[in-house]
Each structure stands twice: as structure tokens, then as C-alpha cells.
PDB file of C-alpha atoms in Angstrom:
ATOM      1  CA  MET A 210       7.752  30.677   4.349  1.00 40.00           C
ATOM      2  CA  ALA A 211       8.755  32.936   1.534  1.00 44.00           C
ATOM      3  CA  GLU A 212      12.058  33.654  -0.148  1.00 43.00           C
ATOM      4  CA  ARG A 213      12.939  36.988  -1.677  1.00 41.00           C
ATOM      5  CA  HIS A 214      14.768  36.779  -5.002  1.00 42.00           C
ATOM      6  CA  ALA A 215      17.253  39.295  -6.371  1.00 45.00           C
ATOM      7  CA  ALA A 216      14.563  40.578  -8.756  1.00 45.00           C
ATOM      8  CA  GLY A 217      12.425  41.478  -5.762  1.00 44.00           C
ATOM      9  CA  THR A 218       9.772  38.817  -6.308  1.00 41.00           C
ATOM     10  CA  THR A 219       8.640  36.532  -3.531  1.00 41.00           C
ATOM     11  CA  THR A 220       8.163  32.779  -3.918  1.00 41.00           C
ATOM     12  CA  GLU A 221       5.922  30.905  -1.499  1.00 44.00           C
ATOM     13  CA  PHE A 222       7.193  27.504  -0.373  1.00 43.00           C
ATOM     14  CA  PRO A 223       4.829  24.727   0.709  1.00 46.00           C
ATOM     15  CA  VAL A 224       5.687  24.074   4.340  1.00 47.00           C
ATOM     16  CA  ALA A 225       3.241  22.403   6.665  1.00 47.00           C
ATOM     17  CA  PRO A 226       1.540  24.877   8.979  1.00 49.00           C
ATOM     18  CA  LEU A 227       2.948  24.815  12.455  1.00 47.00           C
ATOM     19  CA  PRO A 228       0.597  24.262  15.358  1.00 49.00           C
ATOM     20  CA  SER A 229       0.705  27.054  17.885  1.00 48.00           C
ATOM     21  CA  ARG A 230       2.766  26.445  20.986  1.00 48.00           C
ATOM     22  CA  GLY A 231       0.740  24.734  23.643  1.00 51.00           C
ATOM     23  CA  SER A 232      -1.914  23.512  21.197  1.00 53.00           C
ATOM     24  CA  GLY A 233      -1.203  19.888  22.099  1.00 58.00           C
ATOM     25  CA  GLU A 234      -0.822  18.995  18.415  1.00 71.00           C
ATOM     26  CA  GLN A 235       2.466  17.397  17.411  1.00 82.00           C
ATOM     27  CA  ARG A 236       4.676  19.331  15.029  1.00 87.00           C
ATOM     28  CA  ARG A 237       6.101  17.379  12.101  1.00 88.00           C
ATOM     29  CA  CYS A 238       9.147  17.687   9.882  1.00 90.00           C
ATOM     30  CA  GLY A 239       8.368  19.646   6.713  1.00 87.00           C
ATOM     31  CA  TRP A 240       9.989  16.910   4.626  1.00 85.00           C
ATOM     32  CA  CYS A 241       9.758  13.416   6.140  1.00 86.00           C
ATOM     33  CA  ARG A 242       6.735  14.154   8.374  1.00 84.00           C
ATOM     34  CA  ARG A 243       8.341  12.604  11.479  1.00 87.00           C
ATOM     35  CA  VAL A 244       7.221  14.125  14.748  1.00 89.00           C
ATOM     36  CA  LEU A 245       9.610  16.874  15.829  1.00 91.00           C
ATOM     37  CA  PRO A 246      10.887  16.845  19.402  1.00 86.00           C
ATOM     38  CA  GLU A 247       9.364  19.259  21.887  1.00 85.00           C
ATOM     39  CA  GLN A 248      11.046  22.621  21.839  1.00 80.00           C
ATOM     40  CA  GLY A 249      11.363  25.271  24.489  1.00 79.00           C
ATOM     41  CA  SER A 250       9.653  28.629  24.222  1.00 81.00           C
ATOM     42  CA  VAL A 251      12.769  30.425  22.981  1.00 85.00           C
ATOM     43  CA  GLY A 252      13.734  30.742  19.333  1.00 86.00           C
ATOM     44  CA  ARG A 253      12.068  29.946  16.040  1.00 88.00           C
ATOM     45  CA  PRO A 254      10.212  26.649  15.794  1.00 89.00           C
ATOM     46  CA  ARG A 255      12.066  23.919  13.897  1.00 89.00           C
ATOM     47  CA  LEU A 256      10.741  23.107  10.431  1.00 91.00           C
ATOM     48  CA  TYR A 257      12.862  20.014   9.741  1.00 93.00           C
ATOM     49  CA  CYS A 258      14.192  17.178  11.863  1.00 91.00           C
ATOM     50  CA  GLY A 259      17.707  17.560  10.497  1.00 92.00           C
ATOM     51  CA  GLN A 260      19.995  18.938   7.826  1.00 94.00           C
ATOM     52  CA  ALA A 261      19.264  16.072   5.398  1.00 94.00           C
ATOM     53  CA  CYS A 262      15.529  16.843   5.403  1.00 92.00           C
ATOM     54  CA  ARG A 263      16.207  20.570   5.042  1.00 93.00           C
ATOM     55  CA  GLN A 264      18.429  19.819   2.019  1.00 94.00           C
ATOM     56  CA  ARG A 265      15.876  17.475   0.379  1.00 90.00           C
ATOM     57  CA  ALA A 266      13.152  20.112   0.797  1.00 89.00           C
ATOM     58  CA  TYR A 267      15.404  22.742  -0.783  1.00 90.00           C
ATOM     59  CA  GLU A 268      16.189  20.435  -3.717  1.00 89.00           C
ATOM     60  CA  GLN A 269      12.498  19.736  -4.227  1.00 86.00           C
ATOM     61  CA  ARG A 270      11.606  23.450  -4.180  1.00 86.00           C
ATOM     62  CA  SER A 271      14.385  24.157  -6.688  1.00 88.00           C
ATOM     63  CA  ALA A 272      13.291  21.352  -9.044  1.00 86.00           C
ATOM     64  CA  THR A 273       9.660  22.458  -8.857  1.00 87.00           C
ATOM     65  CA  ALA A 274      10.599  26.051  -9.622  1.00 88.00           C
ATOM     66  CA  LYS A 275      12.833  25.006 -12.559  1.00 90.00           C
ATOM     67  CA  ALA A 276       9.984  22.926 -13.995  1.00 88.00           C
ATOM     68  CA  GLY A 277       7.708  25.950 -13.814  1.00 89.00           C
ATOM     69  CA  LEU A 278       5.245  24.217 -11.501  1.00 87.00           C
ATOM     70  CA  PRO A 279       3.395  26.021  -8.731  1.00 86.00           C
ATOM     71  CA  GLY A 280       4.650  25.335  -5.215  1.00 77.00           C
ATOM     72  CA  ASP A 281       1.483  23.547  -4.149  1.00 77.00           C
ATOM     73  CA  VAL A 282       1.667  20.820  -6.821  1.00 78.00           C
ATOM     74  CA  VAL A 283       1.800  17.293  -5.400  1.00 74.00           C
ATOM     75  CA  LEU A 284       3.090  14.410  -7.505  1.00 74.00           C
ATOM     76  CA  VAL A 285       2.154  10.865  -6.525  1.00 77.00           C
ATOM     77  CA  SER A 286       2.570   7.597  -8.340  1.00 82.00           C
ATOM     78  CA  ARG A 287      -0.443   5.892  -9.885  1.00 90.00           C
ATOM     79  CA  ALA A 288      -0.039   3.007  -7.407  1.00 88.00           C
ATOM     80  CA  GLU A 289      -0.104   5.387  -4.416  1.00 83.00           C
ATOM     81  CA  LEU A 290      -3.189   7.162  -5.741  1.00 86.00           C
ATOM     82  CA  ASP A 291      -4.949   3.864  -6.471  1.00 88.00           C
ATOM     83  CA  GLY A 292      -4.153   2.607  -2.971  1.00 84.00           C
ATOM     84  CA  LEU A 293      -5.530   5.765  -1.381  1.00 85.00           C
ATOM     85  CA  GLN A 294      -8.692   5.611  -3.483  1.00 89.00           C
ATOM     86  CA  ASP A 295      -9.195   1.948  -2.507  1.00 87.00           C
ATOM     87  CA  ARG A 296      -8.872   2.781   1.177  1.00 85.00           C
ATOM     88  CA  LEU A 297     -11.292   5.693   0.873  1.00 88.00           C
ATOM     89  CA  TYR A 298     -13.808   3.466  -0.933  1.00 89.00           C
ATOM     90  CA  GLN A 299     -13.559   0.864   1.850  1.00 86.00           C
ATOM     91  CA  LEU A 300     -14.181   3.601   4.400  1.00 88.00           C
ATOM     92  CA  ARG A 301     -17.197   4.875   2.482  1.00 91.00           C
ATOM     93  CA  CYS A 302     -18.669   1.366   2.315  1.00 90.00           C
ATOM     94  CA  ALA A 303     -18.140   0.858   6.055  1.00 88.00           C
ATOM     95  CA  LEU A 304     -19.872   4.168   6.769  1.00 90.00           C
ATOM     96  CA  GLU A 305     -22.818   3.229   4.546  1.00 92.00           C
ATOM     97  CA  ASP A 306     -23.056  -0.136   6.336  1.00 90.00           C
ATOM     98  CA  ALA A 307     -23.109   1.694   9.677  1.00 89.00           C
ATOM     99  CA  GLN A 308     -25.827   4.016   8.443  1.00 91.00           C
ATOM    100  CA  THR A 309     -27.934   1.057   7.275  1.00 92.00           C
ATOM    101  CA  LEU A 310     -27.357  -0.749  10.560  1.00 91.00           C
ATOM    102  CA  LEU A 311     -28.617   2.246  12.536  1.00 89.00           C
ATOM    103  CA  THR A 312     -31.987   2.089  10.741  1.00 91.00           C
ATOM    104  CA  GLU A 313     -32.415  -1.558  11.824  1.00 91.00           C
ATOM    105  CA  ARG A 314     -32.348  -1.117  15.632  1.00 87.00           C
ATOM    106  CA  PRO A 315     -29.007  -2.856  16.158  1.00 90.00           C
ATOM    107  CA  THR A 316     -27.866  -4.559  19.333  1.00 92.00           C
ATOM    108  CA  LYS A 317     -24.883  -3.294  21.258  1.00 92.00           C
ATOM    109  CA  ALA A 318     -22.793  -6.195  19.911  1.00 93.00           C
ATOM    110  CA  GLU A 319     -23.747  -5.312  16.310  1.00 92.00           C
ATOM    111  CA  LEU A 320     -22.817  -1.671  16.886  1.00 91.00           C
ATOM    112  CA  GLU A 321     -19.498  -2.704  18.410  1.00 92.00           C
ATOM    113  CA  ARG A 322     -18.739  -4.941  15.403  1.00 91.00           C
ATOM    114  CA  GLN A 323     -19.588  -2.110  13.012  1.00 90.00           C
ATOM    115  CA  LEU A 324     -17.437   0.321  14.947  1.00 89.00           C
ATOM    116  CA  ALA A 325     -14.553  -2.157  14.801  1.00 89.00           C
ATOM    117  CA  GLU A 326     -15.090  -2.444  11.035  1.00 86.00           C
ATOM    118  CA  LEU A 327     -15.001   1.339  10.688  1.00 86.00           C
ATOM    119  CA  LEU A 328     -11.772   1.519  12.644  1.00 85.00           C
ATOM    120  CA  ARG A 329     -10.269  -1.281  10.542  1.00 83.00           C
ATOM    121  CA  SER A 330     -11.308   0.370   7.281  1.00 81.00           C
ATOM    122  CA  THR A 331      -9.706   3.667   8.231  1.00 81.00           C
ATOM    123  CA  GLY A 332      -6.468   1.797   8.766  1.00 75.00           C
ATOM    124  CA  ARG A 333      -3.759   4.389   8.938  1.00 68.00           C
ATOM    125  CA  LEU A 334      -5.545   7.093   6.952  1.00 72.00           C
ATOM    126  CA  ASP A 335      -5.106   9.450   9.871  1.00 64.00           C
ATOM    127  CA  ARG A 336      -1.336   9.027   9.537  1.00 62.00           C
ATOM    128  CA  LEU A 337      -1.228   9.540   5.795  1.00 65.00           C
ATOM    129  CA  TRP A 338       0.920  12.499   4.881  1.00 59.00           C
ATOM    130  CA  VAL A 339       1.442  13.828   1.419  1.00 53.00           C
ATOM    131  CA  SER A 340       4.853  15.429   1.472  1.00 48.00           C
ATOM    132  CA  GLU A 341       7.090  17.240  -0.971  1.00 44.00           C
ATOM    133  CA  ARG A 342       9.327  14.176  -1.245  1.00 47.00           C
ATOM    134  CA  ALA A 343      10.262  13.110  -4.786  1.00 44.00           C
ATOM    135  CA  GLY A 344      10.495   9.472  -5.881  1.00 39.00           C
TER     136      GLY A 344
END
């Protein structure tokens, strides 16, 4: 998405890439990251789930531009970053444990336990979305 200003310059806005129609991947709101409802084949694909999300995204783009920050800057709290780093460390440890286990000729039960540990350590990392939301 780009917006043309009166001066003739173009500003790029960070909007999540849209999966192509029929790709099977769920499209998400460009602000709150909720899954967007299926849409027919006519018209432009929706970017936001509603007017409130569209407005919040606009406000965020405006504030970022006024602060002189590039559009791809992501601000997160220290607590959020620490939590993500902790989860990634747990995942790394679980992967290293699995790698070690594979060198020891594990039983099926041991492999199943390690797989369960890997799944537990990933938690909801696959659902983690960094969005443009402020605060």
C-alpha cells in the first residue's frame, strides 16, 4: 500500500502481505491480526476487519510519520521482548535435547515424549503476531 502526498512523494505503509486467493492461507486484519472472513472473488480484498481497526492503523501510520520513523519500525515493550526471548530459548533447548536424543537410539516412547516437549515449548509461537498497534 502506498499513499501519494501533495508533494508527489510516495510513502510505503506496513500492511501484512495478503495471501493469494485460493492459497488456503487465512488472511488477517492489518491491525488486530484477527482472521478475516472469507470473501468472494469480486472486489478488492479487505485489509481490516472493521472501521475501528482501519482508524487505529491510520493513527499509527500518522504518528510514525510525525516522529520521523521509517514505516517498518516495530516498537515492543521490554517485557514482551523478554517473554519472546524466553520462549525462543526454551524452544532451542528442546531442539538440542531432541538432537541429543537422536544420537542415543531412542525408543518410540522417548521420541514421543520429546516431540510432546517440542510442541509444548513452541507454545503459541506460531500465533505470535507483531502488529502496528501502539500501547
